[in-house]
CSV table of C-alpha atoms in Angstrom, one decimal:
chain,number,residue,atom,x,y,z
V,1,MET,CA,93.8,-56.7,-44.6
V,2,THR,CA,97.3,-57.2,-42.8
V,3,PRO,CA,98.0,-55.2,-39.7
V,4,HIS,CA,100.9,-52.7,-40.2
V,5,ASP,CA,103.4,-51.9,-37.7
V,6,ALA,CA,106.7,-49.8,-37.7
V,7,SER,CA,108.7,-52.6,-39.4
V,8,CYS,CA,106.5,-53.1,-42.3
V,9,GLY,CA,108.0,-50.2,-44.3
V,10,CYS,CA,104.5,-49.3,-45.8
V,11,ALA,CA,104.3,-45.9,-47.2
V,12,GLY,CA,101.8,-43.6,-45.5
V,13,THR,CA,101.2,-46.2,-42.6
V,14,PRO,CA,101.7,-44.6,-39.3
V,15,ALA,CA,104.2,-46.3,-37.0
V,16,ARG,CA,102.7,-47.6,-33.9
V,17,PRO,CA,104.7,-46.1,-30.8
V,18,THR,CA,107.0,-48.3,-28.9
V,19,VAL,CA,105.3,-48.8,-25.4
V,20,ALA,CA,107.5,-49.7,-22.4
V,21,PHE,CA,106.2,-51.5,-19.4
V,22,ALA,CA,107.2,-51.9,-15.9
V,23,SER,CA,105.7,-53.2,-12.9
V,24,ASP,CA,106.4,-54.0,-9.1
V,25,HIS,CA,105.4,-57.5,-7.7
V,26,GLY,CA,101.9,-56.4,-7.2
V,27,ALA,CA,101.0,-56.4,-11.0
V,28,VAL,CA,103.4,-58.9,-12.7
V,29,GLU,CA,100.2,-60.9,-14.2
V,30,LEU,CA,98.4,-57.7,-15.5
V,31,ARG,CA,101.6,-56.5,-16.9
V,32,GLN,CA,102.0,-59.6,-18.9
V,33,VAL,CA,98.3,-59.7,-19.9
V,34,LEU,CA,98.7,-56.0,-21.4
V,35,ILE,CA,102.0,-56.9,-23.3
V,36,ASP,CA,100.5,-59.9,-24.8
V,37,HIS,CA,97.7,-57.8,-26.0
V,38,LEU,CA,99.6,-55.1,-27.5
V,39,GLN,CA,102.0,-57.5,-29.2
V,40,GLY,CA,99.0,-59.3,-30.7
V,41,GLN,CA,98.1,-56.0,-32.3
V,42,GLY,CA,101.6,-55.4,-33.7
V,43,TYR,CA,102.9,-52.9,-31.1
V,44,PRO,CA,106.5,-53.0,-30.4
V,45,VAL,CA,106.9,-53.3,-26.6
V,46,ILE,CA,109.8,-53.2,-24.1
V,47,ASP,CA,109.4,-55.3,-21.0
V,48,LEU,CA,111.3,-53.8,-18.0
V,49,GLY,CA,110.1,-56.4,-15.6
V,50,THR,CA,109.7,-57.4,-12.7
V,51,GLU,CA,109.9,-61.2,-12.8
V,52,PRO,CA,107.3,-63.3,-10.8
V,53,GLY,CA,108.3,-63.7,-7.2
V,54,GLN,CA,110.9,-60.9,-7.2
V,55,SER,CA,110.1,-58.1,-4.5
V,56,VAL,CA,111.0,-54.8,-5.6
V,57,ASP,CA,110.4,-51.0,-4.7
V,58,TYR,CA,108.0,-49.2,-6.9
V,59,PRO,CA,110.2,-46.0,-6.9
V,60,ASP,CA,113.0,-47.9,-8.6
V,61,VAL,CA,110.5,-49.5,-11.0
V,62,ALA,CA,109.3,-45.9,-11.9
V,63,GLU,CA,113.0,-44.6,-12.3
V,64,GLN,CA,113.6,-47.4,-14.6
V,65,LEU,CA,110.9,-46.3,-17.0
V,66,VAL,CA,111.7,-42.6,-16.8
V,67,LYS,CA,115.1,-43.6,-17.9
V,68,THR,CA,113.9,-45.6,-20.9
V,69,LEU,CA,111.4,-42.7,-21.9
V,70,ARG,CA,114.1,-40.2,-21.8
V,71,LYS,CA,116.3,-42.2,-23.9
V,72,GLY,CA,113.7,-42.1,-26.6
V,73,THR,CA,113.6,-46.1,-26.7
V,74,ALA,CA,109.9,-46.0,-26.0
V,75,THR,CA,107.4,-43.0,-26.2
V,76,ILE,CA,104.7,-44.2,-24.2
V,77,GLY,CA,104.9,-45.8,-20.9
V,78,VAL,CA,102.7,-48.2,-18.8
V,79,LEU,CA,103.4,-48.6,-14.9
V,80,LEU,CA,101.7,-50.8,-12.6
V,81,CYS,CA,101.8,-51.5,-8.9
V,82,GLY,CA,99.2,-53.2,-6.7
V,83,THR,CA,97.1,-49.9,-6.4
V,84,GLY,CA,98.8,-47.6,-9.1
V,85,ILE,CA,99.1,-44.9,-6.5
V,86,GLY,CA,102.7,-45.4,-5.2
V,87,ILE,CA,104.1,-45.7,-8.5
V,88,SER,CA,102.2,-42.9,-9.8
V,89,ILE,CA,103.6,-40.6,-7.1
V,90,ALA,CA,107.2,-41.9,-7.7
V,91,LEU,CA,106.6,-41.1,-11.6
V,92,ASN,CA,105.1,-37.7,-11.2
V,93,ARG,CA,108.0,-36.4,-9.2
V,94,HIS,CA,109.6,-35.9,-12.7
V,95,ALA,CA,108.6,-32.7,-14.4
V,96,ASP,CA,108.8,-34.3,-17.9
V,97,MET,CA,106.6,-37.3,-17.0
V,98,ARG,CA,102.7,-37.1,-16.9
V,99,GLY,CA,101.4,-40.2,-15.6
V,100,ALA,CA,97.7,-40.8,-15.2
V,101,LEU,CA,96.2,-43.3,-12.6
V,102,VAL,CA,93.4,-44.5,-14.7
V,103,HIS,CA,90.5,-46.8,-13.6
V,104,ASP,CA,88.1,-46.5,-16.7
V,105,ALA,CA,87.8,-45.9,-20.3
V,106,TYR,CA,86.6,-42.2,-19.7
V,107,GLY,CA,89.8,-41.6,-17.6
V,108,ALA,CA,92.0,-43.3,-20.1
V,109,ARG,CA,90.6,-40.8,-22.8
V,110,MET,CA,90.8,-37.6,-20.6
V,111,ALA,CA,94.5,-38.6,-19.7
V,112,ARG,CA,95.6,-38.1,-23.3
V,113,ALA,CA,93.1,-35.7,-24.6
V,114,HIS,CA,93.3,-33.2,-21.9
V,115,ASN,CA,96.4,-33.9,-20.0
V,116,ASN,CA,98.6,-35.4,-22.7
V,117,ALA,CA,99.7,-38.1,-20.3
V,118,ASN,CA,102.7,-40.0,-21.5
V,119,VAL,CA,102.5,-42.8,-19.0
V,120,LEU,CA,99.4,-44.7,-18.2
V,121,VAL,CA,99.2,-46.1,-14.6
V,122,LEU,CA,97.1,-49.0,-13.5
V,123,GLY,CA,96.6,-51.1,-10.4
V,124,GLY,CA,97.1,-54.6,-10.6
V,125,ARG,CA,95.1,-55.5,-7.7
V,126,THR,CA,92.2,-52.9,-8.4
V,127,THR,CA,91.7,-53.0,-12.2
V,128,GLY,CA,90.6,-56.3,-13.9
V,129,PRO,CA,92.4,-57.4,-17.2
V,130,GLU,CA,89.4,-56.6,-19.5
V,131,VAL,CA,89.2,-53.0,-18.2
V,132,ALA,CA,93.0,-52.7,-18.2
V,133,LYS,CA,93.0,-53.6,-22.0
V,134,GLU,CA,90.3,-51.3,-22.7
V,135,CYS,CA,91.9,-48.4,-21.0
V,136,LEU,CA,95.2,-49.3,-22.8
V,137,ASP,CA,93.7,-49.3,-26.2
V,138,ILE,CA,91.9,-45.9,-25.6
V,139,PHE,CA,95.1,-44.4,-24.1
V,140,LEU,CA,96.9,-45.3,-27.2
V,141,ALA,CA,94.3,-44.3,-29.9
V,142,THR,CA,93.6,-41.1,-28.1
V,143,PRO,CA,95.3,-38.0,-29.4
V,144,PHE,CA,96.1,-34.8,-27.4
V,145,GLU,CA,93.4,-32.1,-28.3
V,146,GLY,CA,95.7,-29.1,-27.6
V,147,GLY,CA,94.3,-25.7,-27.6
V,148,ARG,CA,93.3,-24.5,-24.1
V,149,HIS,CA,94.8,-27.9,-22.7
V,150,ALA,CA,98.2,-27.1,-24.1
V,151,ARG,CA,98.7,-24.1,-22.0
V,152,ARG,CA,97.5,-26.1,-18.9
V,153,VAL,CA,99.9,-29.0,-19.5
V,154,GLU,CA,102.7,-26.5,-20.3
V,155,LYS,CA,102.4,-25.3,-16.6
V,156,LEU,CA,102.7,-28.8,-15.3
V,157,GLY,CA,106.5,-28.7,-16.3
V,158,ALA,CA,107.1,-25.3,-14.8
V,159,PRO,CA,108.9,-25.0,-11.6
V,160,SER,CA,106.8,-25.1,-8.6
V,161,GLY,CA,105.4,-21.8,-7.4
V,162,THR,CA,105.3,-20.3,-10.9
V,163,PRO,CA,101.8,-19.3,-12.3
């Protein structure tokens, strides 16, 4: 059986989402592993960099991904830095972004199922490539459950100080 993607034009086949990747210098190698992994599965990807040897500031990297998601060029993002901590803090300053720093399959599943995360955040120095690929696959395959979780997620986008 041939894998399908958004470009095949097959009726009834769900299109794979476009996934945008961005990392600082602390996760260049892991970012490339994950891009290759998804491209091998037929996913369309956008690589926002960083190039090997290029030192950048993680808030700028997060901002670049935010702009890409807001334009609608991609619907899912993957952000990486050395630990994933700094870049997730930078991303989550934006009310319409729900980035989840994930370390295992369970966290990846819950990030989507309960929190409707639209950005997977990983640490290039804290997460091995096999675990990262597993987290990414689960993140992409898991739908948001809605229900009681929808009410909670809606509150995440509310102005600070509102119930």
